[in-house]
């Protein structure tokens, strides 16, 4: 079992380089199996979620080459095989093979996905979308069997602008007959990145980044290459750490236009930052203002930054409010922050954070990926030693996090216990 050990209180200075977006990579890798040709994806983050997707593709007989951050996928000889629990439960996004395999073979057998435990996370919208395209969905224990004689384009109105359902429906519809319109589609920049790749492969998809995505089915997808966009959540996490502990901490390789809501909120709190092209430099300030943060679908404040943001709010002077609107249970970090000395009260939707509070190192547990990132931020700030268990969650989504933070002055290490 791995644990992260942090001796807190050190300033962070130097440069942290942001990697490719996890949430893009986990959609683009499965999308590659739709091509009869070679797909090159560059700037793939070095995280265990991507390793798990590559293992799934290898198990399906795809040829994969990984050189540094570039992954080359040749799925010409891919086989339609069951994706077993051994593979599917390693990450949530394994379910993107539902859409991709359905699009390619019109048949897929796959076990339930894994991923962060942040609520019930149903996949009804994905399944309704597949059914609307003409597939039947059968469930046998933990296994789904999806099949269609043919997939036929249609209008699909999502009850909620789900990222996962939008991605899965695009993957299934890209080679369907006729036109599919996804209404109330998710607008996330990672979906724009996916549509860019598919269009480079010969797809005909319009409306990327809007709530109406129009997919005109094509018969054939060919070789293509693409760069993954920078990870706005990784960037946001280090930006928040810079606001807590920065001494000219530069976070490099960001897209300012992907971070608008976070930056507005930081400005409202009085965080001291300067943006120069693709980098942002942060310095810690003493008097942070308490504010109200509410997570919303893109382009609103991202739910994935809510937990790290909570740590910053513990340092604001007065009463701050935080509201989670996307997931049922994204407050796994609260118990541990309170153990460390924070004052956070509330339920799974709304919390009140009283600050500023001094944090002290404790033995704590990463309950999910972003709560883990929040606890790392708290450990960096706290006095004394913080030991975080269940760090596999963190390694699923933050590439080289120990090295990146050590290089800017943090006293952080990973130990095998
Ligand atoms: C994606 C992101 C995740 C981010 C989230 C919201 C990836 C790999 N993950 O997750 O980092 O936090 O978007 O921005 O891109 N829902 C249903 N039925 C469904 C699908 C979703 O009820 O069929 C609900 C979910 O339970 C949740 C909400 O809709 O409450 C949002 O889910 P969704 O947008 O699908 O998030 P993910 O794709 O899981």
Tab-separated table of C-alpha atoms and ligand atoms in Angstrom:
chain	number	residue	atom	x	y	z
A	1	UNK	CA	0.000	0.000	0.000
A	2	UNK	CA	1.280	3.424	-0.950
A	3	UNK	CA	1.068	6.485	1.258
A	4	UNK	CA	2.001	10.102	0.662
A	5	UNK	CA	3.971	11.745	3.442
A	6	UNK	CA	4.178	15.532	3.584
A	7	UNK	CA	6.037	17.809	5.933
A	8	UNK	CA	4.050	20.970	5.544
A	9	UNK	CA	4.688	24.667	5.718
A	10	UNK	CA	7.212	24.998	2.888
A	11	UNK	CA	6.764	27.772	0.325
A	12	UNK	CA	6.346	26.729	-3.287
A	13	UNK	CA	8.498	28.491	-5.848
A	14	UNK	CA	9.687	27.601	-9.323
A	15	UNK	CA	7.702	26.220	-12.227
A	16	UNK	CA	5.132	23.443	-12.466
A	17	UNK	CA	4.389	22.282	-15.995
A	18	UNK	CA	0.837	21.134	-16.663
A	19	UNK	CA	0.227	17.874	-18.521
A	20	UNK	CA	-2.498	16.795	-20.913
A	21	UNK	CA	-6.079	16.689	-19.680
A	22	UNK	CA	-7.092	13.441	-18.021
A	23	UNK	CA	-10.714	13.874	-19.016
A	24	UNK	CA	-9.714	14.367	-22.667
A	25	UNK	CA	-7.285	11.475	-22.702
A	26	UNK	CA	-9.791	9.017	-21.282
A	27	UNK	CA	-12.211	9.853	-24.120
A	28	UNK	CA	-9.695	10.170	-26.968
A	29	UNK	CA	-7.966	6.839	-26.296
A	30	UNK	CA	-11.167	4.752	-26.655
A	31	UNK	CA	-12.204	6.915	-29.649
A	32	UNK	CA	-9.074	5.759	-31.478
A	33	UNK	CA	-10.470	2.247	-31.880
A	34	UNK	CA	-13.092	3.624	-34.270
A	35	UNK	CA	-10.402	4.264	-36.912
A	36	UNK	CA	-9.284	1.842	-39.593
A	37	UNK	CA	-5.818	3.307	-39.434
A	38	UNK	CA	-3.310	4.722	-37.026
A	39	UNK	CA	-4.247	7.355	-34.476
A	40	UNK	CA	-1.504	9.369	-32.802
A	41	UNK	CA	-2.394	11.134	-29.581
A	42	UNK	CA	0.192	13.499	-28.149
A	43	UNK	CA	0.440	15.097	-24.692
A	44	UNK	CA	-1.177	12.073	-23.030
A	45	UNK	CA	-0.851	12.437	-19.249
A	46	UNK	CA	1.250	9.860	-17.447
A	47	UNK	CA	-1.472	8.619	-15.087
A	48	UNK	CA	-2.771	5.209	-14.157
A	49	UNK	CA	-6.198	5.879	-15.773
A	50	UNK	CA	-4.473	6.107	-19.174
A	51	UNK	CA	-2.407	2.970	-18.457
A	52	UNK	CA	-5.650	1.131	-17.681
A	53	UNK	CA	-7.259	2.208	-20.979
A	54	UNK	CA	-4.148	1.173	-22.890
A	55	UNK	CA	-4.310	-2.247	-21.186
A	56	UNK	CA	-7.940	-2.601	-22.284
A	57	UNK	CA	-7.027	-1.769	-25.892
A	58	UNK	CA	-4.133	-4.248	-25.800
A	59	UNK	CA	-6.501	-6.916	-24.472
A	60	UNK	CA	-8.654	-6.256	-27.554
A	61	UNK	CA	-5.633	-6.843	-29.803
A	62	UNK	CA	-4.952	-3.197	-30.696
A	63	UNK	CA	-1.297	-2.379	-31.322
A	64	UNK	CA	-0.132	0.382	-29.025
A	65	UNK	CA	3.155	2.264	-28.883
A	66	UNK	CA	3.928	4.670	-26.078
A	67	UNK	CA	6.872	7.027	-26.542
A	68	UNK	CA	7.089	9.698	-23.850
A	69	UNK	CA	3.723	11.465	-23.926
A	70	UNK	CA	2.725	10.191	-27.365
A	71	UNK	CA	0.471	7.149	-27.718
A	72	UNK	CA	0.037	5.557	-31.138
A	73	UNK	CA	-2.910	3.221	-31.595
A	74	UNK	CA	-3.430	0.870	-34.499
A	75	UNK	CA	-6.809	-0.791	-34.057
A	76	UNK	CA	-6.938	-2.282	-37.587
A	77	UNK	CA	-6.914	-5.821	-36.176
A	78	UNK	CA	-8.958	-5.166	-33.071
A	79	UNK	CA	-11.095	-8.051	-31.806
A	80	UNK	CA	-14.522	-7.745	-30.250
A	81	UNK	CA	-13.979	-9.364	-26.859
A	82	UNK	CA	-15.568	-9.079	-23.445
A	83	UNK	CA	-14.010	-6.298	-21.359
A	84	UNK	CA	-13.785	-8.062	-18.022
A	85	UNK	CA	-14.155	-6.659	-14.529
A	86	UNK	CA	-10.398	-6.965	-14.084
A	87	UNK	CA	-10.062	-4.130	-16.618
A	88	UNK	CA	-13.349	-2.229	-16.402
A	89	UNK	CA	-13.349	-1.564	-12.668
A	90	UNK	CA	-9.964	0.188	-12.755
A	91	UNK	CA	-11.598	3.414	-13.915
A	92	UNK	CA	-14.879	5.094	-14.678
A	93	UNK	CA	-14.024	5.903	-18.277
A	94	UNK	CA	-13.743	2.219	-19.213
A	95	UNK	CA	-17.411	2.716	-20.115
A	96	UNK	CA	-16.383	4.808	-23.133
A	97	UNK	CA	-15.676	1.426	-24.754
A	98	UNK	CA	-19.463	0.934	-24.712
A	99	UNK	CA	-19.914	3.743	-27.241
A	100	UNK	CA	-16.681	3.066	-29.124
A	101	UNK	CA	-17.242	-0.714	-29.508
A	102	UNK	CA	-20.901	-0.221	-30.336
A	103	UNK	CA	-19.865	2.297	-33.000
A	104	UNK	CA	-17.267	-0.068	-34.397
A	105	UNK	CA	-18.891	-3.519	-34.045
A	106	UNK	CA	-22.532	-2.795	-33.125
A	107	UNK	CA	-21.933	-5.243	-30.284
A	108	UNK	CA	-20.157	-4.964	-26.971
A	109	UNK	CA	-19.890	-6.946	-23.770
A	110	UNK	CA	-18.423	-4.996	-20.897
A	111	UNK	CA	-18.492	-5.193	-17.119
A	112	UNK	CA	-19.490	-2.272	-14.890
A	113	UNK	CA	-17.017	0.614	-14.671
A	114	UNK	CA	-15.093	1.688	-11.561
A	115	UNK	CA	-14.025	5.228	-10.657
A	116	UNK	CA	-14.390	7.652	-7.797
A	117	UNK	CA	-16.940	6.958	-5.102
A	118	UNK	CA	-18.716	10.317	-5.160
A	119	UNK	CA	-22.335	9.193	-5.225
A	120	UNK	CA	-24.457	6.656	-7.056
A	121	UNK	CA	-23.307	7.750	-10.565
A	122	UNK	CA	-25.992	6.065	-12.706
A	123	UNK	CA	-25.459	5.557	-16.441
A	124	UNK	CA	-29.106	5.677	-17.463
A	125	UNK	CA	-28.545	8.600	-19.857
A	126	UNK	CA	-25.797	6.693	-21.681
A	127	UNK	CA	-28.009	3.618	-22.025
A	128	UNK	CA	-31.064	5.633	-23.132
A	129	UNK	CA	-28.884	7.261	-25.771
A	130	UNK	CA	-27.684	3.895	-27.104
A	131	UNK	CA	-31.281	2.638	-27.156
A	132	UNK	CA	-32.452	5.738	-29.031
A	133	UNK	CA	-29.840	4.914	-31.685
A	134	UNK	CA	-31.337	1.422	-32.041
A	135	UNK	CA	-29.278	-0.677	-29.640
A	136	UNK	CA	-30.701	-3.095	-27.109
A	137	UNK	CA	-29.255	-3.155	-23.621
A	138	UNK	CA	-29.117	-6.377	-21.631
A	139	UNK	CA	-27.650	-6.674	-18.157
A	140	UNK	CA	-26.372	-9.993	-16.819
A	141	UNK	CA	-25.014	-9.550	-13.309
A	142	UNK	CA	-22.260	-6.965	-13.580
A	143	UNK	CA	-22.048	-7.344	-17.370
A	144	UNK	CA	-23.732	-5.196	-20.009
A	145	UNK	CA	-24.430	-6.580	-23.466
A	146	UNK	CA	-25.246	-3.928	-26.038
A	147	UNK	CA	-26.156	-4.886	-29.595
A	148	UNK	CA	-27.740	-3.340	-32.671
A	149	UNK	CA	-28.528	-4.570	-36.182
A	150	UNK	CA	-27.874	-1.047	-37.242
A	151	UNK	CA	-27.456	2.261	-35.472
A	152	UNK	CA	-29.683	4.996	-36.862
A	153	UNK	CA	-29.279	8.698	-36.097
A	154	UNK	CA	-32.000	10.437	-34.121
A	155	UNK	CA	-32.619	13.340	-31.717
A	156	UNK	CA	-31.447	12.632	-28.163
A	157	UNK	CA	-32.399	15.130	-25.496
A	158	UNK	CA	-30.327	14.667	-22.351
A	159	UNK	CA	-32.168	15.302	-19.076
A	160	UNK	CA	-28.856	16.537	-17.681
A	161	UNK	CA	-25.823	17.820	-19.623
A	162	UNK	CA	-23.791	14.745	-18.679
A	163	UNK	CA	-20.196	14.667	-19.871
A	164	UNK	CA	-20.060	10.875	-19.946
A	165	UNK	CA	-23.368	10.432	-21.765
A	166	UNK	CA	-22.459	13.096	-24.347
A	167	UNK	CA	-19.125	11.388	-25.048
A	168	UNK	CA	-20.599	7.889	-25.211
A	169	UNK	CA	-23.423	8.937	-27.549
A	170	UNK	CA	-20.976	10.746	-29.862
A	171	UNK	CA	-18.800	7.604	-30.019
A	172	UNK	CA	-21.786	5.387	-30.837
A	173	UNK	CA	-23.323	7.818	-33.344
A	174	UNK	CA	-20.266	8.802	-35.337
A	175	UNK	CA	-20.664	5.849	-37.738
A	176	UNK	CA	-24.461	5.525	-37.437
A	177	UNK	CA	-26.747	5.964	-40.445
A	178	UNK	CA	-28.129	9.504	-40.781
A	179	UNK	CA	-28.031	12.432	-38.412
A	180	UNK	CA	-27.927	12.355	-34.592
A	181	UNK	CA	-28.624	15.553	-32.670
A	182	UNK	CA	-27.652	15.632	-29.001
A	183	UNK	CA	-29.695	18.320	-27.286
A	184	UNK	CA	-28.634	19.673	-23.889
A	185	UNK	CA	-25.184	18.217	-24.643
A	186	UNK	CA	-22.269	18.858	-22.292
A	187	UNK	CA	-20.034	21.740	-23.452
A	188	UNK	CA	-16.772	20.803	-21.730
A	189	UNK	CA	-13.531	21.655	-23.531
A	190	UNK	CA	-12.509	18.001	-23.297
A	191	UNK	CA	-15.527	17.125	-25.467
A	192	UNK	CA	-14.408	19.759	-27.990
A	193	UNK	CA	-11.008	18.021	-28.006
A	194	UNK	CA	-12.708	14.658	-28.676
A	195	UNK	CA	-14.814	16.065	-31.519
A	196	UNK	CA	-11.694	17.636	-33.010
A	197	UNK	CA	-10.013	14.208	-33.097
A	198	UNK	CA	-13.067	12.484	-34.581
A	199	UNK	CA	-13.414	15.148	-37.293
A	200	UNK	CA	-9.706	14.716	-38.118
A	201	UNK	CA	-10.487	10.996	-38.476
A	202	UNK	CA	-13.153	11.856	-41.075
A	203	UNK	CA	-16.243	12.261	-38.893
A	204	UNK	CA	-18.786	14.972	-39.550
A	205	UNK	CA	-19.632	16.550	-36.193
A	206	UNK	CA	-20.788	20.120	-35.698
A	207	UNK	CA	-21.663	22.153	-32.621
A	208	UNK	CA	-18.664	21.254	-30.438
A	209	UNK	CA	-18.690	23.368	-27.287
A	210	UNK	CA	-22.400	24.164	-27.620
A	211	UNK	CA	-25.441	22.424	-26.168
A	212	UNK	CA	-26.494	21.081	-29.582
A	213	UNK	CA	-24.105	18.603	-31.176
A	214	UNK	CA	-24.983	17.390	-34.678
A	215	UNK	CA	-23.375	14.184	-35.874
A	216	UNK	CA	-23.824	13.170	-39.517
A	217	UNK	CA	-22.815	9.508	-39.625
A	218	UNK	CA	-19.937	8.395	-41.871
A	219	UNK	CA	-19.000	4.873	-43.036
A	220	UNK	CA	-15.276	5.032	-42.473
A	221	UNK	CA	-12.822	6.689	-40.098
A	222	UNK	CA	-9.156	6.954	-40.977
A	223	UNK	CA	-5.741	7.780	-39.489
A	224	UNK	CA	-5.317	11.074	-37.670
A	225	UNK	CA	-3.247	12.792	-35.019
A	226	UNK	CA	-4.056	15.246	-32.249
A	227	UNK	CA	-2.637	16.965	-29.163
A	228	UNK	CA	-4.489	16.690	-25.891
A	229	UNK	CA	-5.383	20.050	-24.361
A	230	UNK	CA	-3.797	21.069	-21.032
A	231	UNK	CA	-5.470	19.680	-17.928
A	232	UNK	CA	-7.511	22.561	-16.497
A	233	UNK	CA	-8.168	20.641	-13.282
A	234	UNK	CA	-4.515	19.797	-12.688
A	235	UNK	CA	-3.715	23.449	-13.461
A	236	UNK	CA	-6.456	24.661	-11.119
A	237	UNK	CA	-5.193	22.418	-8.320
A	238	UNK	CA	-1.634	23.798	-8.536
A	239	UNK	CA	-2.974	27.341	-8.907
A	240	UNK	CA	-4.867	26.885	-5.636
A	241	UNK	CA	-1.697	25.501	-4.009
A	242	UNK	CA	0.101	28.616	-5.304
A	243	UNK	CA	-2.527	30.822	-3.690
A	244	UNK	CA	-1.896	28.975	-0.408
A	245	UNK	CA	1.891	28.769	-0.463
A	246	UNK	CA	3.270	30.436	-3.594
A	247	UNK	CA	6.419	32.502	-3.669
A	248	UNK	CA	6.490	33.318	-7.352
A	249	UNK	CA	5.103	29.884	-8.163
A	250	UNK	CA	4.637	29.642	-11.923
A	251	UNK	CA	2.078	27.205	-13.315
A	252	UNK	CA	3.009	26.803	-16.945
A	253	UNK	CA	1.182	25.456	-19.974
A	254	UNK	CA	-2.297	26.608	-18.972
A	255	UNK	CA	-5.217	27.858	-21.068
A	256	UNK	CA	-6.576	30.969	-19.358
A	257	UNK	CA	-9.862	30.658	-21.268
A	258	UNK	CA	-10.386	27.193	-19.706
A	259	UNK	CA	-9.951	28.563	-16.184
A	260	UNK	CA	-12.249	31.582	-16.290
A	261	UNK	CA	-14.529	30.707	-13.364
A	262	UNK	CA	-11.701	29.668	-11.065
A	263	UNK	CA	-9.743	32.839	-11.819
A	264	UNK	CA	-12.806	35.018	-11.196
A	265	UNK	CA	-13.321	33.378	-7.822
A	266	UNK	CA	-9.644	33.733	-6.908
A	267	UNK	CA	-9.774	37.415	-7.810
A	268	UNK	CA	-12.860	37.805	-5.623
A	269	UNK	CA	-10.912	36.259	-2.724
A	270	UNK	CA	-8.015	38.651	-3.258
A	271	UNK	CA	-5.532	36.075	-4.564
A	272	UNK	CA	-2.420	37.625	-6.031
A	273	UNK	CA	-1.739	36.299	-9.535
A	274	UNK	CA	-0.309	37.474	-12.831
A	275	UNK	CA	-1.026	35.811	-16.153
A	276	UNK	CA	1.493	35.943	-18.930
A	277	UNK	CA	0.491	34.022	-22.059
A	278	UNK	CA	0.222	30.367	-21.094
A	279	UNK	CA	1.519	30.742	-17.585
A	280	UNK	CA	0.270	32.139	-14.308
A	281	UNK	CA	2.444	33.220	-11.369
A	282	UNK	CA	1.085	33.192	-7.851
A	283	UNK	CA	2.078	34.607	-4.516
A	284	UNK	CA	0.511	33.809	-1.196
A	285	UNK	CA	-1.439	36.678	0.370
A	286	UNK	CA	-2.295	37.123	4.030
A	287	UNK	CA	-5.877	38.372	3.967
A	288	UNK	CA	-8.094	36.179	1.833
A	289	UNK	CA	-11.768	37.106	1.616
A	290	UNK	CA	-14.509	34.524	2.273
A	291	UNK	CA	-16.733	33.992	-0.752
A	292	UNK	CA	-19.587	31.804	-2.029
A	293	UNK	CA	-18.563	29.051	-4.452
A	294	UNK	CA	-21.156	26.969	-6.283
A	295	UNK	CA	-20.212	24.201	-8.682
A	296	UNK	CA	-22.012	24.102	-12.016
A	297	UNK	CA	-21.779	22.409	-15.383
A	298	UNK	CA	-19.213	23.903	-17.747
A	299	UNK	CA	-18.515	26.795	-18.104
A	300	UNK	CA	-19.496	27.185	-14.432
A	301	UNK	CA	-17.153	26.529	-11.499
A	302	UNK	CA	-15.910	22.940	-11.990
A	303	UNK	CA	-16.997	20.361	-9.442
A	304	UNK	CA	-13.520	18.810	-9.773
A	305	UNK	CA	-11.971	21.920	-8.207
A	306	UNK	CA	-14.483	22.193	-5.385
A	307	UNK	CA	-12.484	20.083	-2.965
A	308	UNK	CA	-9.105	21.823	-3.456
A	309	UNK	CA	-10.954	25.160	-3.327
A	310	UNK	CA	-12.372	24.209	0.079
A	311	UNK	CA	-8.807	24.159	1.436
A	312	UNK	CA	-8.240	27.710	0.229
A	313	UNK	CA	-11.516	28.770	1.805
A	314	UNK	CA	-10.302	27.499	5.202
A	315	UNK	CA	-7.724	30.285	5.037
A	316	UNK	CA	-10.153	33.116	4.249
A	317	UNK	CA	-11.131	35.457	7.062
A	318	UNK	CA	-14.795	34.902	7.978
A	319	UNK	CA	-17.632	32.707	6.764
A	320	UNK	CA	-17.344	31.160	3.297
A	321	UNK	CA	-20.058	29.100	1.595
A	322	UNK	CA	-19.531	26.151	-0.701
A	323	UNK	CA	-22.295	24.457	-2.665
A	324	UNK	CA	-21.938	21.234	-4.707
A	325	UNK	CA	-24.617	20.769	-7.364
A	326	UNK	CA	-23.290	18.013	-9.639
A	327	UNK	CA	-22.500	14.938	-7.542
A	328	UNK	CA	-24.295	13.428	-4.561
A	329	UNK	CA	-21.279	12.982	-2.359
A	330	UNK	CA	-18.275	15.123	-3.001
A	331	UNK	CA	-17.481	16.004	0.585
A	332	UNK	CA	-15.107	13.135	1.458
A	333	UNK	CA	-12.395	15.636	2.313
A	334	UNK	CA	-14.422	17.542	4.938
A	335	UNK	CA	-13.987	15.032	7.768
A	336	UNK	CA	-10.213	15.001	7.290
A	337	UNK	CA	-9.849	18.765	6.924
A	338	UNK	CA	-11.766	19.146	10.189
A	339	UNK	CA	-9.438	16.592	11.828
A	340	UNK	CA	-6.574	18.816	10.710
A	341	UNK	CA	-8.162	21.854	12.363
A	342	UNK	CA	-10.535	23.295	9.775
A	343	UNK	CA	-14.015	24.408	10.750
A	344	UNK	CA	-16.406	23.092	8.090
A	345	UNK	CA	-20.072	22.371	8.853
A	346	UNK	CA	-22.858	21.181	6.588
A	347	UNK	CA	-24.085	18.274	4.504
A	348	UNK	CA	-23.242	16.706	1.144
A	349	UNK	CA	-24.543	19.723	-0.775
A	350	UNK	CA	-23.856	22.851	1.263
A	351	UNK	CA	-21.102	23.645	3.699
A	352	UNK	CA	-20.052	26.696	5.643
A	353	UNK	CA	-16.334	27.160	6.128
A	354	UNK	CA	-15.140	29.397	8.963
A	355	UNK	CA	-11.655	30.741	8.668
A	356	UNK	CA	-8.872	31.306	8.901
A	357	UNK	CA	-7.927	28.094	10.685
A	358	UNK	CA	-4.495	26.714	11.354
A	359	UNK	CA	-4.063	23.203	9.933
A	360	UNK	CA	-1.970	20.518	11.606
A	361	UNK	CA	-0.650	17.326	10.001
A	362	UNK	CA	-2.631	14.119	10.638
A	363	UNK	CA	-3.085	10.588	9.279
A	364	UNK	CA	-5.826	10.988	6.707
A	365	UNK	CA	-7.422	9.146	3.784
A	366	UNK	CA	-7.960	10.149	0.142
A	367	UNK	CA	-11.575	9.100	-0.423
A	368	UNK	CA	-11.520	9.983	-4.141
A	369	UNK	CA	-9.268	11.634	-6.703
A	370	UNK	CA	-10.055	15.290	-6.063
A	371	UNK	CA	-10.506	14.913	-2.301
A	372	UNK	CA	-7.016	13.402	-2.421
A	373	UNK	CA	-5.699	16.485	-4.220
A	374	UNK	CA	-7.388	18.678	-1.612
A	375	UNK	CA	-5.717	16.714	1.189
A	376	UNK	CA	-2.325	17.095	-0.500
A	377	UNK	CA	-2.941	20.872	-0.577
A	378	UNK	CA	-3.932	20.775	3.088
A	379	UNK	CA	-0.859	18.700	3.968
A	380	UNK	CA	1.424	21.177	2.185
A	381	UNK	CA	-0.071	23.983	4.249
A	382	UNK	CA	-0.274	22.184	7.594
A	383	UNK	CA	2.246	22.314	10.352
A	384	UNK	CA	3.957	18.966	10.892
A	385	UNK	CA	3.577	15.631	9.168
A	386	UNK	CA	0.567	14.590	7.124
A	387	UNK	CA	0.260	10.973	6.004
A	388	UNK	CA	-2.313	10.268	3.286
A	389	UNK	CA	-3.553	6.723	2.616
A	390	UNK	CA	-5.404	5.356	-0.430
A	391	UNK	CA	-3.271	7.539	-2.682
A	392	UNK	CA	-4.011	5.320	-5.687
A	393	UNK	CA	-6.970	7.664	-6.215
A	394	UNK	CA	-4.589	10.599	-6.577
A	395	UNK	CA	-2.206	8.781	-8.918
A	396	UNK	CA	-5.139	7.979	-11.221
A	397	UNK	CA	-5.384	11.625	-12.174
A	398	UNK	CA	-2.282	13.680	-11.297
A	399	UNK	CA	0.814	12.822	-13.294
A	400	UNK	CA	4.151	12.828	-11.440
A	401	UNK	CA	2.548	14.785	-8.587
A	402	UNK	CA	5.341	13.995	-6.112
A	403	UNK	CA	8.082	15.112	-8.507
A	404	UNK	CA	6.207	18.189	-9.643
A	405	UNK	CA	5.666	19.369	-6.063
A	406	UNK	CA	9.152	18.381	-4.810
A	407	UNK	CA	10.685	20.348	-7.666
A	408	UNK	CA	9.044	23.544	-6.409
A	409	UNK	CA	10.124	23.075	-2.807
A	410	UNK	CA	7.512	20.838	-1.188
A	411	UNK	CA	8.663	18.223	1.295
A	412	UNK	CA	6.594	15.349	-0.062
A	413	UNK	CA	7.313	11.710	-0.761
A	414	UNK	CA	5.528	8.519	-1.541
A	415	UNK	CA	6.264	5.468	0.588
A	416	UNK	CA	5.334	1.816	0.227
A	417	UNK	CA	3.958	0.408	3.482
B	1	LIG	C1	-17.126	13.930	-15.904
B	1	LIG	C2	-15.689	14.078	-15.536
B	1	LIG	C3	-15.554	14.444	-14.070
B	1	LIG	C4	-16.384	15.661	-13.752
B	1	LIG	C5	-17.809	15.506	-14.254
B	1	LIG	C6	-18.633	16.769	-14.121
B	1	LIG	C7	-14.587	12.562	-17.038
B	1	LIG	C8	-13.870	11.282	-17.203
B	1	LIG	N1	-15.008	12.832	-15.803
B	1	LIG	O1	-17.649	12.866	-15.111
B	1	LIG	O2	-14.179	14.694	-13.806
B	1	LIG	O3	-16.418	15.845	-12.364
B	1	LIG	O4	-17.813	15.138	-15.643
B	1	LIG	O5	-18.015	17.832	-14.740
B	1	LIG	O6	-14.727	13.344	-17.959
B	1	LIG	N2	-25.743	11.315	-14.332
B	1	LIG	C9	-26.924	10.601	-14.340
B	1	LIG	N3	-27.121	9.671	-15.317
B	1	LIG	C10	-26.188	9.438	-16.283
B	1	LIG	C11	-24.990	10.187	-16.279
B	1	LIG	C12	-24.793	11.118	-15.283
B	1	LIG	O7	-27.783	10.791	-13.481
B	1	LIG	O8	-26.435	8.574	-17.144
B	1	LIG	C13	-25.491	12.297	-13.254
B	1	LIG	C14	-24.302	11.893	-12.381
B	1	LIG	O9	-24.680	10.983	-11.381
B	1	LIG	C15	-23.870	13.213	-11.821
B	1	LIG	C16	-24.153	14.186	-12.974
B	1	LIG	O10	-25.106	13.527	-13.820
B	1	LIG	O11	-24.651	13.561	-10.715
B	1	LIG	C17	-22.926	14.573	-13.768
B	1	LIG	O12	-22.366	13.452	-14.356
B	1	LIG	P1	-21.485	13.502	-15.679
B	1	LIG	O13	-21.496	14.874	-16.269
B	1	LIG	O14	-21.899	12.368	-16.526
B	1	LIG	O15	-20.042	13.252	-15.087
B	1	LIG	P2	-19.013	12.161	-15.526
B	1	LIG	O16	-19.006	12.004	-17.003
B	1	LIG	O17	-19.166	10.962	-14.655
